[in-house]
mmCIF file with all atom_site columns, C-alpha atoms in Angstrom:
data_model
loop_
_atom_site.group_PDB
_atom_site.id
_atom_site.type_symbol
_atom_site.label_atom_id
_atom_site.label_alt_id
_atom_site.label_comp_id
_atom_site.label_asym_id
_atom_site.label_entity_id
_atom_site.label_seq_id
_atom_site.pdbx_PDB_ins_code
_atom_site.Cartn_x
_atom_site.Cartn_y
_atom_site.Cartn_z
_atom_site.occupancy
_atom_site.B_iso_or_equiv
_atom_site.pdbx_formal_charge
_atom_site.auth_seq_id
_atom_site.auth_comp_id
_atom_site.auth_asym_id
_atom_site.auth_atom_id
_atom_site.pdbx_PDB_model_num
ATOM 1   C CA . UNK U 1 1   ? 44.236 -121.663 33.394 1.00 95.00 ? 174 UNK U CA 1
ATOM 2   C CA . UNK U 1 2   ? 40.856 -120.575 34.701 1.00 98.00 ? 175 UNK U CA 1
ATOM 3   C CA . UNK U 1 3   ? 37.725 -121.721 33.528 1.00 98.00 ? 176 UNK U CA 1
ATOM 4   C CA . UNK U 1 4   ? 34.406 -120.382 33.877 1.00 98.00 ? 177 UNK U CA 1
ATOM 5   C CA . UNK U 1 5   ? 30.961 -121.834 32.791 1.00 98.00 ? 178 UNK U CA 1
ATOM 6   C CA . UNK U 1 6   ? 27.914 -120.292 32.430 1.00 98.00 ? 179 UNK U CA 1
ATOM 7   C CA . UNK U 1 7   ? 24.434 -122.077 31.870 1.00 98.00 ? 180 UNK U CA 1
ATOM 8   C CA . UNK U 1 8   ? 22.144 -119.750 29.888 1.00 98.00 ? 181 UNK U CA 1
ATOM 9   C CA . UNK U 1 9   ? 18.513 -119.449 29.126 1.00 98.00 ? 182 UNK U CA 1
ATOM 10  C CA . UNK U 1 10  ? 17.092 -116.871 26.272 1.00 98.00 ? 183 UNK U CA 1
ATOM 11  C CA . UNK U 1 11  ? 14.944 -113.972 27.565 1.00 98.00 ? 184 UNK U CA 1
ATOM 12  C CA . UNK U 1 12  ? 11.209 -114.480 27.303 1.00 98.00 ? 185 UNK U CA 1
ATOM 13  C CA . UNK U 1 13  ? 9.504  -114.204 23.930 1.00 98.00 ? 186 UNK U CA 1
ATOM 14  C CA . UNK U 1 14  ? 12.518 -114.874 21.808 1.00 98.00 ? 187 UNK U CA 1
ATOM 15  C CA . UNK U 1 15  ? 12.472 -117.872 19.651 1.00 98.00 ? 188 UNK U CA 1
ATOM 16  C CA . UNK U 1 16  ? 15.171 -120.625 19.839 1.00 98.00 ? 189 UNK U CA 1
ATOM 17  C CA . UNK U 1 17  ? 16.691 -119.516 16.481 1.00 98.00 ? 190 UNK U CA 1
ATOM 18  C CA . UNK U 1 18  ? 16.705 -116.078 16.938 1.00 98.00 ? 191 UNK U CA 1
ATOM 19  C CA . UNK U 1 19  ? 18.528 -116.715 20.486 1.00 98.00 ? 192 UNK U CA 1
ATOM 20  C CA . UNK U 1 20  ? 21.071 -118.830 18.621 1.00 98.00 ? 193 UNK U CA 1
ATOM 21  C CA . UNK U 1 21  ? 21.760 -116.495 15.793 1.00 98.00 ? 194 UNK U CA 1
ATOM 22  C CA . UNK U 1 22  ? 22.127 -113.434 18.223 1.00 98.00 ? 195 UNK U CA 1
ATOM 23  C CA . UNK U 1 23  ? 24.417 -115.328 20.481 1.00 98.00 ? 196 UNK U CA 1
ATOM 24  C CA . UNK U 1 24  ? 26.564 -116.583 17.871 1.00 98.00 ? 197 UNK U CA 1
ATOM 25  C CA . UNK U 1 25  ? 26.788 -113.662 15.201 1.00 98.00 ? 198 UNK U CA 1
ATOM 26  C CA . UNK U 1 26  ? 26.385 -110.542 17.262 1.00 98.00 ? 199 UNK U CA 1
ATOM 27  C CA . UNK U 1 27  ? 27.347 -111.497 20.866 1.00 98.00 ? 200 UNK U CA 1
ATOM 28  C CA . UNK U 1 28  ? 30.222 -113.638 19.772 1.00 98.00 ? 201 UNK U CA 1
ATOM 29  C CA . UNK U 1 29  ? 32.213 -111.072 18.051 1.00 97.00 ? 202 UNK U CA 1
ATOM 30  C CA . UNK U 1 30  ? 32.192 -108.977 21.185 1.00 97.00 ? 203 UNK U CA 1
ATOM 31  C CA . UNK U 1 31  ? 33.546 -111.771 23.178 1.00 97.00 ? 204 UNK U CA 1
ATOM 32  C CA . UNK U 1 32  ? 36.140 -112.402 20.546 1.00 96.00 ? 205 UNK U CA 1
ATOM 33  C CA . UNK U 1 33  ? 37.532 -108.589 20.631 1.00 95.00 ? 206 UNK U CA 1
ATOM 34  C CA . UNK U 1 34  ? 38.631 -109.165 24.320 1.00 93.00 ? 207 UNK U CA 1
ATOM 35  C CA . UNK U 1 35  ? 42.172 -109.898 24.460 1.00 89.00 ? 208 UNK U CA 1
ATOM 36  C CA . UNK U 1 36  ? 42.247 -111.391 27.876 1.00 93.00 ? 209 UNK U CA 1
ATOM 37  C CA . UNK U 1 37  ? 39.773 -113.972 26.995 1.00 97.00 ? 210 UNK U CA 1
ATOM 38  C CA . UNK U 1 38  ? 42.140 -117.349 26.175 1.00 97.00 ? 211 UNK U CA 1
ATOM 39  C CA . UNK U 1 39  ? 39.542 -119.306 24.726 1.00 98.00 ? 212 UNK U CA 1
ATOM 40  C CA . UNK U 1 40  ? 35.795 -119.349 24.462 1.00 98.00 ? 213 UNK U CA 1
ATOM 41  C CA . UNK U 1 41  ? 33.304 -121.807 23.516 1.00 98.00 ? 214 UNK U CA 1
ATOM 42  C CA . UNK U 1 42  ? 29.397 -121.528 22.870 1.00 98.00 ? 215 UNK U CA 1
ATOM 43  C CA . UNK U 1 43  ? 27.577 -124.828 22.813 1.00 98.00 ? 216 UNK U CA 1
ATOM 44  C CA . UNK U 1 44  ? 24.017 -124.532 21.671 1.00 98.00 ? 217 UNK U CA 1
ATOM 45  C CA . UNK U 1 45  ? 21.023 -127.116 22.495 1.00 98.00 ? 218 UNK U CA 1
ATOM 46  C CA . UNK U 1 46  ? 20.201 -128.858 19.263 1.00 98.00 ? 219 UNK U CA 1
ATOM 47  C CA . UNK U 1 47  ? 16.815 -127.716 17.933 1.00 98.00 ? 220 UNK U CA 1
ATOM 48  C CA . UNK U 1 48  ? 15.271 -131.470 18.106 1.00 97.00 ? 221 UNK U CA 1
ATOM 49  C CA . UNK U 1 49  ? 15.706 -131.241 21.701 1.00 97.00 ? 222 UNK U CA 1
ATOM 50  C CA . UNK U 1 50  ? 12.660 -128.843 21.609 1.00 98.00 ? 223 UNK U CA 1
ATOM 51  C CA . UNK U 1 51  ? 10.159 -131.190 20.474 1.00 96.00 ? 224 UNK U CA 1
ATOM 52  C CA . UNK U 1 52  ? 8.891  -132.370 23.876 1.00 92.00 ? 225 UNK U CA 1
ATOM 53  C CA . UNK U 1 53  ? 8.941  -128.766 25.243 1.00 96.00 ? 226 UNK U CA 1
ATOM 54  C CA . UNK U 1 54  ? 11.016 -126.384 26.993 1.00 98.00 ? 227 UNK U CA 1
ATOM 55  C CA . UNK U 1 55  ? 14.731 -127.341 27.979 1.00 98.00 ? 228 UNK U CA 1
ATOM 56  C CA . UNK U 1 56  ? 16.418 -126.259 31.239 1.00 97.00 ? 229 UNK U CA 1
ATOM 57  C CA . UNK U 1 57  ? 18.979 -124.415 29.593 1.00 98.00 ? 230 UNK U CA 1
ATOM 58  C CA . UNK U 1 58  ? 19.580 -123.123 25.969 1.00 98.00 ? 231 UNK U CA 1
ATOM 59  C CA . UNK U 1 59  ? 22.963 -123.600 26.124 1.00 98.00 ? 232 UNK U CA 1
ATOM 60  C CA . UNK U 1 60  ? 26.564 -123.047 27.976 1.00 98.00 ? 233 UNK U CA 1
ATOM 61  C CA . UNK U 1 61  ? 29.282 -120.764 27.316 1.00 98.00 ? 234 UNK U CA 1
ATOM 62  C CA . UNK U 1 62  ? 32.781 -122.099 28.411 1.00 98.00 ? 235 UNK U CA 1
ATOM 63  C CA . UNK U 1 63  ? 35.419 -119.301 28.774 1.00 98.00 ? 236 UNK U CA 1
ATOM 64  C CA . UNK U 1 64  ? 39.179 -119.590 29.846 1.00 98.00 ? 237 UNK U CA 1
ATOM 65  C CA . UNK U 1 65  ? 41.702 -117.315 31.054 1.00 98.00 ? 238 UNK U CA 1
ATOM 66  C CA . UNK U 1 66  ? 45.501 -117.302 32.016 1.00 97.00 ? 239 UNK U CA 1
ATOM 67  C CA . UNK U 1 67  ? 44.534 -117.135 35.896 1.00 97.00 ? 240 UNK U CA 1
ATOM 68  C CA . UNK U 1 68  ? 41.821 -116.295 38.372 1.00 96.00 ? 241 UNK U CA 1
ATOM 69  C CA . UNK U 1 69  ? 43.724 -112.713 38.421 1.00 96.00 ? 242 UNK U CA 1
ATOM 70  C CA . UNK U 1 70  ? 43.207 -112.308 34.710 1.00 96.00 ? 243 UNK U CA 1
ATOM 71  C CA . UNK U 1 71  ? 39.611 -113.114 35.230 1.00 96.00 ? 244 UNK U CA 1
ATOM 72  C CA . UNK U 1 72  ? 39.351 -110.401 38.070 1.00 95.00 ? 245 UNK U CA 1
ATOM 73  C CA . UNK U 1 73  ? 40.988 -107.558 35.679 1.00 95.00 ? 246 UNK U CA 1
ATOM 74  C CA . UNK U 1 74  ? 38.844 -108.725 32.735 1.00 95.00 ? 247 UNK U CA 1
ATOM 75  C CA . UNK U 1 75  ? 35.467 -108.044 34.942 1.00 93.00 ? 248 UNK U CA 1
ATOM 76  C CA . UNK U 1 76  ? 36.670 -104.574 35.713 1.00 92.00 ? 249 UNK U CA 1
ATOM 77  C CA . UNK U 1 77  ? 37.582 -103.951 31.892 1.00 92.00 ? 250 UNK U CA 1
ATOM 78  C CA . UNK U 1 78  ? 35.600 -101.786 29.850 1.00 93.00 ? 251 UNK U CA 1
ATOM 79  C CA . UNK U 1 79  ? 35.129 -104.483 27.376 1.00 91.00 ? 252 UNK U CA 1
ATOM 80  C CA . UNK U 1 80  ? 33.319 -106.803 29.956 1.00 94.00 ? 253 UNK U CA 1
ATOM 81  C CA . UNK U 1 81  ? 30.846 -104.328 30.529 1.00 95.00 ? 254 UNK U CA 1
ATOM 82  C CA . UNK U 1 82  ? 30.064 -103.858 26.993 1.00 96.00 ? 255 UNK U CA 1
ATOM 83  C CA . UNK U 1 83  ? 29.777 -107.863 27.054 1.00 97.00 ? 256 UNK U CA 1
ATOM 84  C CA . UNK U 1 84  ? 27.407 -108.019 29.836 1.00 96.00 ? 257 UNK U CA 1
ATOM 85  C CA . UNK U 1 85  ? 25.081 -105.146 28.547 1.00 97.00 ? 258 UNK U CA 1
ATOM 86  C CA . UNK U 1 86  ? 24.537 -106.661 25.588 1.00 98.00 ? 259 UNK U CA 1
ATOM 87  C CA . UNK U 1 87  ? 23.557 -110.087 27.212 1.00 98.00 ? 260 UNK U CA 1
ATOM 88  C CA . UNK U 1 88  ? 20.182 -108.294 28.047 1.00 97.00 ? 261 UNK U CA 1
ATOM 89  C CA . UNK U 1 89  ? 19.372 -108.321 24.322 1.00 98.00 ? 262 UNK U CA 1
ATOM 90  C CA . UNK U 1 90  ? 19.131 -112.323 24.446 1.00 98.00 ? 263 UNK U CA 1
ATOM 91  C CA . UNK U 1 91  ? 19.494 -113.806 27.699 1.00 98.00 ? 264 UNK U CA 1
ATOM 92  C CA . UNK U 1 92  ? 17.188 -113.721 30.811 1.00 98.00 ? 265 UNK U CA 1
ATOM 93  C CA . UNK U 1 93  ? 19.899 -112.816 33.322 1.00 97.00 ? 266 UNK U CA 1
ATOM 94  C CA . UNK U 1 94  ? 17.923 -114.096 35.968 1.00 97.00 ? 267 UNK U CA 1
ATOM 95  C CA . UNK U 1 95  ? 18.245 -117.577 34.970 1.00 97.00 ? 268 UNK U CA 1
ATOM 96  C CA . UNK U 1 96  ? 21.861 -117.679 34.362 1.00 98.00 ? 269 UNK U CA 1
ATOM 97  C CA . UNK U 1 97  ? 24.376 -119.799 36.542 1.00 98.00 ? 270 UNK U CA 1
ATOM 98  C CA . UNK U 1 98  ? 28.056 -118.949 36.853 1.00 97.00 ? 271 UNK U CA 1
ATOM 99  C CA . UNK U 1 99  ? 30.021 -122.086 37.580 1.00 98.00 ? 272 UNK U CA 1
ATOM 100 C CA . UNK U 1 100 ? 34.010 -121.467 38.131 1.00 98.00 ? 273 UNK U CA 1
ATOM 101 C CA . UNK U 1 101 ? 35.443 -125.169 37.855 1.00 98.00 ? 274 UNK U CA 1
ATOM 102 C CA . UNK U 1 102 ? 38.011 -127.427 38.212 1.00 98.00 ? 275 UNK U CA 1
ATOM 103 C CA . UNK U 1 103 ? 38.594 -129.397 34.640 1.00 98.00 ? 276 UNK U CA 1
ATOM 104 C CA . UNK U 1 104 ? 39.375 -133.153 34.670 1.00 98.00 ? 277 UNK U CA 1
ATOM 105 C CA . UNK U 1 105 ? 39.700 -134.809 31.393 1.00 98.00 ? 278 UNK U CA 1
ATOM 106 C CA . UNK U 1 106 ? 38.900 -138.406 31.746 1.00 98.00 ? 279 UNK U CA 1
ATOM 107 C CA . UNK U 1 107 ? 39.108 -139.596 28.427 1.00 98.00 ? 280 UNK U CA 1
ATOM 108 C CA . UNK U 1 108 ? 41.311 -137.307 25.934 1.00 97.00 ? 281 UNK U CA 1
ATOM 109 C CA . UNK U 1 109 ? 40.150 -138.582 22.575 1.00 96.00 ? 282 UNK U CA 1
ATOM 110 C CA . UNK U 1 110 ? 39.851 -136.686 19.256 1.00 97.00 ? 283 UNK U CA 1
ATOM 111 C CA . UNK U 1 111 ? 36.653 -134.873 18.723 1.00 97.00 ? 284 UNK U CA 1
ATOM 112 C CA . UNK U 1 112 ? 35.080 -135.645 14.995 1.00 97.00 ? 285 UNK U CA 1
ATOM 113 C CA . UNK U 1 113 ? 33.778 -132.577 13.148 1.00 94.00 ? 286 UNK U CA 1
ATOM 114 C CA . UNK U 1 114 ? 29.928 -131.816 13.907 1.00 95.00 ? 287 UNK U CA 1
ATOM 115 C CA . UNK U 1 115 ? 30.205 -133.948 16.971 1.00 98.00 ? 288 UNK U CA 1
ATOM 116 C CA . UNK U 1 116 ? 27.316 -133.547 19.520 1.00 98.00 ? 289 UNK U CA 1
ATOM 117 C CA . UNK U 1 117 ? 28.259 -132.545 22.969 1.00 98.00 ? 290 UNK U CA 1
ATOM 118 C CA . UNK U 1 118 ? 26.295 -134.111 25.860 1.00 98.00 ? 291 UNK U CA 1
ATOM 119 C CA . UNK U 1 119 ? 26.050 -131.852 28.878 1.00 98.00 ? 292 UNK U CA 1
ATOM 120 C CA . UNK U 1 120 ? 24.714 -133.497 32.079 1.00 98.00 ? 293 UNK U CA 1
ATOM 121 C CA . UNK U 1 121 ? 23.870 -131.381 35.219 1.00 98.00 ? 294 UNK U CA 1
ATOM 122 C CA . UNK U 1 122 ? 25.492 -133.141 38.220 1.00 98.00 ? 295 UNK U CA 1
ATOM 123 C CA . UNK U 1 123 ? 24.645 -133.006 41.866 1.00 98.00 ? 296 UNK U CA 1
ATOM 124 C CA . UNK U 1 124 ? 25.858 -135.375 44.543 1.00 98.00 ? 297 UNK U CA 1
ATOM 125 C CA . UNK U 1 125 ? 23.618 -138.125 46.159 1.00 98.00 ? 298 UNK U CA 1
ATOM 126 C CA . UNK U 1 126 ? 21.703 -136.615 49.285 1.00 97.00 ? 299 UNK U CA 1
ATOM 127 C CA . UNK U 1 127 ? 23.746 -136.735 52.309 1.00 97.00 ? 300 UNK U CA 1
ATOM 128 C CA . UNK U 1 128 ? 26.889 -137.208 50.719 1.00 98.00 ? 301 UNK U CA 1
ATOM 129 C CA . UNK U 1 129 ? 29.946 -134.885 51.565 1.00 97.00 ? 302 UNK U CA 1
ATOM 130 C CA . UNK U 1 130 ? 31.536 -133.197 49.148 1.00 97.00 ? 303 UNK U CA 1
ATOM 131 C CA . UNK U 1 131 ? 34.944 -134.491 48.992 1.00 97.00 ? 304 UNK U CA 1
ATOM 132 C CA . UNK U 1 132 ? 33.895 -137.955 48.834 1.00 98.00 ? 305 UNK U CA 1
ATOM 133 C CA . UNK U 1 133 ? 31.420 -137.277 46.012 1.00 98.00 ? 306 UNK U CA 1
ATOM 134 C CA . UNK U 1 134 ? 34.221 -135.649 44.092 1.00 98.00 ? 307 UNK U CA 1
ATOM 135 C CA . UNK U 1 135 ? 36.516 -138.247 44.842 1.00 98.00 ? 308 UNK U CA 1
ATOM 136 C CA . UNK U 1 136 ? 34.185 -140.951 43.937 1.00 98.00 ? 309 UNK U CA 1
ATOM 137 C CA . UNK U 1 137 ? 33.152 -139.198 40.643 1.00 98.00 ? 310 UNK U CA 1
ATOM 138 C CA . UNK U 1 138 ? 36.513 -138.486 39.232 1.00 98.00 ? 311 UNK U CA 1
ATOM 139 C CA . UNK U 1 139 ? 38.485 -141.421 40.701 1.00 98.00 ? 312 UNK U CA 1
ATOM 140 C CA . UNK U 1 140 ? 35.849 -144.332 40.339 1.00 98.00 ? 313 UNK U CA 1
ATOM 141 C CA . UNK U 1 141 ? 32.986 -143.573 37.907 1.00 98.00 ? 314 UNK U CA 1
ATOM 142 C CA . UNK U 1 142 ? 35.250 -141.823 35.488 1.00 98.00 ? 315 UNK U CA 1
ATOM 143 C CA . UNK U 1 143 ? 37.147 -144.600 34.397 1.00 98.00 ? 316 UNK U CA 1
ATOM 144 C CA . UNK U 1 144 ? 34.196 -146.753 34.503 1.00 98.00 ? 317 UNK U CA 1
ATOM 145 C CA . UNK U 1 145 ? 32.020 -144.206 32.024 1.00 98.00 ? 318 UNK U CA 1
ATOM 146 C CA . UNK U 1 146 ? 35.100 -143.896 29.516 1.00 98.00 ? 319 UNK U CA 1
ATOM 147 C CA . UNK U 1 147 ? 35.016 -147.306 28.777 1.00 98.00 ? 320 UNK U CA 1
ATOM 148 C CA . UNK U 1 148 ? 31.665 -146.667 26.717 1.00 98.00 ? 321 UNK U CA 1
ATOM 149 C CA . UNK U 1 149 ? 33.493 -147.087 23.155 1.00 97.00 ? 322 UNK U CA 1
ATOM 150 C CA . UNK U 1 150 ? 31.390 -144.273 21.535 1.00 98.00 ? 323 UNK U CA 1
ATOM 151 C CA . UNK U 1 151 ? 32.441 -141.413 23.906 1.00 98.00 ? 324 UNK U CA 1
ATOM 152 C CA . UNK U 1 152 ? 35.064 -139.582 22.044 1.00 98.00 ? 325 UNK U CA 1
ATOM 153 C CA . UNK U 1 153 ? 36.058 -137.080 24.957 1.00 98.00 ? 326 UNK U CA 1
ATOM 154 C CA . UNK U 1 154 ? 34.660 -136.785 28.511 1.00 98.00 ? 327 UNK U CA 1
ATOM 155 C CA . UNK U 1 155 ? 35.670 -133.984 30.978 1.00 98.00 ? 328 UNK U CA 1
ATOM 156 C CA . UNK U 1 156 ? 34.354 -133.703 34.336 1.00 98.00 ? 329 UNK U CA 1
ATOM 157 C CA . UNK U 1 157 ? 33.672 -129.776 35.366 1.00 98.00 ? 330 UNK U CA 1
ATOM 158 C CA . UNK U 1 158 ? 34.097 -129.842 39.080 1.00 98.00 ? 331 UNK U CA 1
ATOM 159 C CA . UNK U 1 159 ? 32.530 -126.829 40.675 1.00 98.00 ? 332 UNK U CA 1
ATOM 160 C CA . UNK U 1 160 ? 35.390 -124.905 42.587 1.00 97.00 ? 333 UNK U CA 1
ATOM 161 C CA . UNK U 1 161 ? 35.252 -125.572 46.342 1.00 95.00 ? 334 UNK U CA 1
ATOM 162 C CA . UNK U 1 162 ? 35.355 -121.917 46.953 1.00 94.00 ? 335 UNK U CA 1
ATOM 163 C CA . UNK U 1 163 ? 31.750 -121.124 45.801 1.00 96.00 ? 336 UNK U CA 1
ATOM 164 C CA . UNK U 1 164 ? 30.521 -123.316 48.549 1.00 96.00 ? 337 UNK U CA 1
ATOM 165 C CA . UNK U 1 165 ? 31.580 -120.634 50.916 1.00 92.00 ? 338 UNK U CA 1
ATOM 166 C CA . UNK U 1 166 ? 29.379 -117.882 49.209 1.00 88.00 ? 339 UNK U CA 1
ATOM 167 C CA . UNK U 1 167 ? 26.509 -120.130 48.422 1.00 81.00 ? 340 UNK U CA 1
ATOM 168 C CA . UNK U 1 168 ? 25.690 -122.747 50.849 1.00 80.00 ? 341 UNK U CA 1
ATOM 169 C CA . UNK U 1 169 ? 23.810 -124.763 48.363 1.00 90.00 ? 342 UNK U CA 1
ATOM 170 C CA . UNK U 1 170 ? 24.642 -123.877 44.384 1.00 96.00 ? 343 UNK U CA 1
ATOM 171 C CA . UNK U 1 171 ? 22.386 -125.308 42.062 1.00 97.00 ? 344 UNK U CA 1
ATOM 172 C CA . UNK U 1 172 ? 25.149 -128.070 40.713 1.00 98.00 ? 345 UNK U CA 1
ATOM 173 C CA . UNK U 1 173 ? 28.101 -129.593 41.894 1.00 98.00 ? 346 UNK U CA 1
ATOM 174 C CA . UNK U 1 174 ? 29.568 -129.806 38.387 1.00 98.00 ? 347 UNK U CA 1
ATOM 175 C CA . UNK U 1 175 ? 28.919 -130.762 35.058 1.00 98.00 ? 348 UNK U CA 1
ATOM 176 C CA . UNK U 1 176 ? 29.813 -134.020 33.081 1.00 98.00 ? 349 UNK U CA 1
ATOM 177 C CA . UNK U 1 177 ? 30.553 -133.369 29.310 1.00 98.00 ? 350 UNK U CA 1
ATOM 178 C CA . UNK U 1 178 ? 30.830 -135.986 26.845 1.00 98.00 ? 351 UNK U CA 1
ATOM 179 C CA . UNK U 1 179 ? 31.258 -135.612 23.078 1.00 98.00 ? 352 UNK U CA 1
ATOM 180 C CA . UNK U 1 180 ? 29.949 -138.296 20.456 1.00 98.00 ? 353 UNK U CA 1
ATOM 181 C CA . UNK U 1 181 ? 30.098 -138.503 16.543 1.00 98.00 ? 354 UNK U CA 1
ATOM 182 C CA . UNK U 1 182 ? 26.464 -138.285 16.349 1.00 98.00 ? 355 UNK U CA 1
ATOM 183 C CA . UNK U 1 183 ? 23.027 -138.361 18.201 1.00 98.00 ? 356 UNK U CA 1
ATOM 184 C CA . UNK U 1 184 ? 22.937 -141.977 16.789 1.00 98.00 ? 357 UNK U CA 1
ATOM 185 C CA . UNK U 1 185 ? 26.164 -142.991 18.434 1.00 98.00 ? 358 UNK U CA 1
ATOM 186 C CA . UNK U 1 186 ? 24.722 -141.515 21.594 1.00 98.00 ? 359 UNK U CA 1
ATOM 187 C CA . UNK U 1 187 ? 21.784 -143.772 21.259 1.00 98.00 ? 360 UNK U CA 1
ATOM 188 C CA . UNK U 1 188 ? 23.922 -146.813 20.528 1.00 98.00 ? 361 UNK U CA 1
ATOM 189 C CA . UNK U 1 189 ? 26.014 -146.188 23.685 1.00 98.00 ? 362 UNK U CA 1
ATOM 190 C CA . UNK U 1 190 ? 22.966 -146.774 25.863 1.00 98.00 ? 363 UNK U CA 1
ATOM 191 C CA . UNK U 1 191 ? 22.859 -150.490 24.607 1.00 98.00 ? 364 UNK U CA 1
ATOM 192 C CA . UNK U 1 192 ? 26.235 -151.174 25.408 1.00 98.00 ? 365 UNK U CA 1
ATOM 193 C CA . UNK U 1 193 ? 27.301 -153.626 28.622 1.00 98.00 ? 366 UNK U CA 1
ATOM 194 C CA . UNK U 1 194 ? 29.766 -150.698 29.748 1.00 98.00 ? 367 UNK U CA 1
ATOM 195 C CA . UNK U 1 195 ? 26.955 -148.305 29.822 1.00 98.00 ? 368 UNK U CA 1
ATOM 196 C CA . UNK U 1 196 ? 24.734 -150.562 32.171 1.00 98.00 ? 369 UNK U CA 1
ATOM 197 C CA . UNK U 1 197 ? 27.715 -150.860 34.427 1.00 98.00 ? 370 UNK U CA 1
ATOM 198 C CA . UNK U 1 198 ? 28.038 -147.443 34.449 1.00 98.00 ? 371 UNK U CA 1
ATOM 199 C CA . UNK U 1 199 ? 24.367 -146.649 35.036 1.00 98.00 ? 372 UNK U CA 1
ATOM 200 C CA . UNK U 1 200 ? 24.469 -149.121 37.827 1.00 98.00 ? 373 UNK U CA 1
ATOM 201 C CA . UNK U 1 201 ? 27.572 -147.414 39.578 1.00 98.00 ? 374 UNK U CA 1
ATOM 202 C CA . UNK U 1 202 ? 25.627 -143.944 39.441 1.00 98.00 ? 375 UNK U CA 1
ATOM 203 C CA . UNK U 1 203 ? 23.940 -145.282 42.903 1.00 98.00 ? 376 UNK U CA 1
ATOM 204 C CA . UNK U 1 204 ? 27.206 -144.752 44.860 1.00 98.00 ? 377 UNK U CA 1
ATOM 205 C CA . UNK U 1 205 ? 27.306 -140.985 44.534 1.00 98.00 ? 378 UNK U CA 1
ATOM 206 C CA . UNK U 1 206 ? 24.509 -139.730 42.496 1.00 98.00 ? 379 UNK U CA 1
ATOM 207 C CA . UNK U 1 207 ? 20.482 -139.096 43.429 1.00 98.00 ? 380 UNK U CA 1
ATOM 208 C CA . UNK U 1 208 ? 18.419 -141.969 41.904 1.00 97.00 ? 381 UNK U CA 1
ATOM 209 C CA . UNK U 1 209 ? 16.768 -141.561 38.247 1.00 95.00 ? 382 UNK U CA 1
ATOM 210 C CA . UNK U 1 210 ? 18.345 -139.586 35.388 1.00 93.00 ? 383 UNK U CA 1
ATOM 211 C CA . UNK U 1 211 ? 20.362 -136.238 35.899 1.00 96.00 ? 384 UNK U CA 1
ATOM 212 C CA . UNK U 1 212 ? 19.075 -133.398 33.639 1.00 97.00 ? 385 UNK U CA 1
ATOM 213 C CA . UNK U 1 213 ? 20.885 -132.929 30.270 1.00 98.00 ? 386 UNK U CA 1
ATOM 214 C CA . UNK U 1 214 ? 21.052 -130.817 27.249 1.00 98.00 ? 387 UNK U CA 1
ATOM 215 C CA . UNK U 1 215 ? 22.402 -132.464 23.790 1.00 98.00 ? 388 UNK U CA 1
ATOM 216 C CA . UNK U 1 216 ? 24.472 -129.492 22.208 1.00 98.00 ? 389 UNK U CA 1
ATOM 217 C CA . UNK U 1 217 ? 26.788 -128.800 19.254 1.00 98.00 ? 390 UNK U CA 1
ATOM 218 C CA . UNK U 1 218 ? 29.572 -126.371 20.205 1.00 98.00 ? 391 UNK U CA 1
ATOM 219 C CA . UNK U 1 219 ? 31.123 -123.218 17.991 1.00 98.00 ? 392 UNK U CA 1
ATOM 220 C CA . UNK U 1 220 ? 34.570 -122.062 18.813 1.00 98.00 ? 393 UNK U CA 1
ATOM 221 C CA . UNK U 1 221 ? 34.811 -118.224 19.320 1.00 98.00 ? 394 UNK U CA 1
ATOM 222 C CA . UNK U 1 222 ? 38.100 -117.559 20.694 1.00 97.00 ? 395 UNK U CA 1
ATOM 223 C CA . UNK U 1 223 ? 41.160 -120.298 20.827 1.00 93.00 ? 396 UNK U CA 1
#
């Protein structure tokens, strides 16, 4: 399977509520009508996340195809043109970031109903080469973070290496996606010894400080 992630920002002047409503109930059906799409998930930022101001992104879309070849067929299909044209009704296309990714499932747990989904925008530590970063994130840090008991599921989405050939400095090297039963469980997780160990390990491969995040709830459109 081939997976494409898009990081989305609403068009200027549009409220968050109107953006979420249009994306789910008007744009979503256009995507659902495309037979070549095997799975499509919308993840919208929680409204309480805006209490302190604007978020980096308002949501992400995740779309799966049978293969890269099927994705290329989709891009040239009439329904793809319809979907792209409709995006102008609710998105600031200049802010959209497209990320073809390799998915690594670190913790394959059951996601509860109404779970929240934490999306972390990941970049490697300055001066660190790409392959050592990817290996450390997946093979060393991943198992450490997976021990935080309140995490229901943990995926690493690594930007495909081929992107670096056309974009020498992509905005992000990947996304860390974790699911929790609730925001209360997320907060509870930060008080555990396992979280402290996870945070301490970040200095080996991530920039100093906290990476940017959005907290979302997902909606399955296709699949």
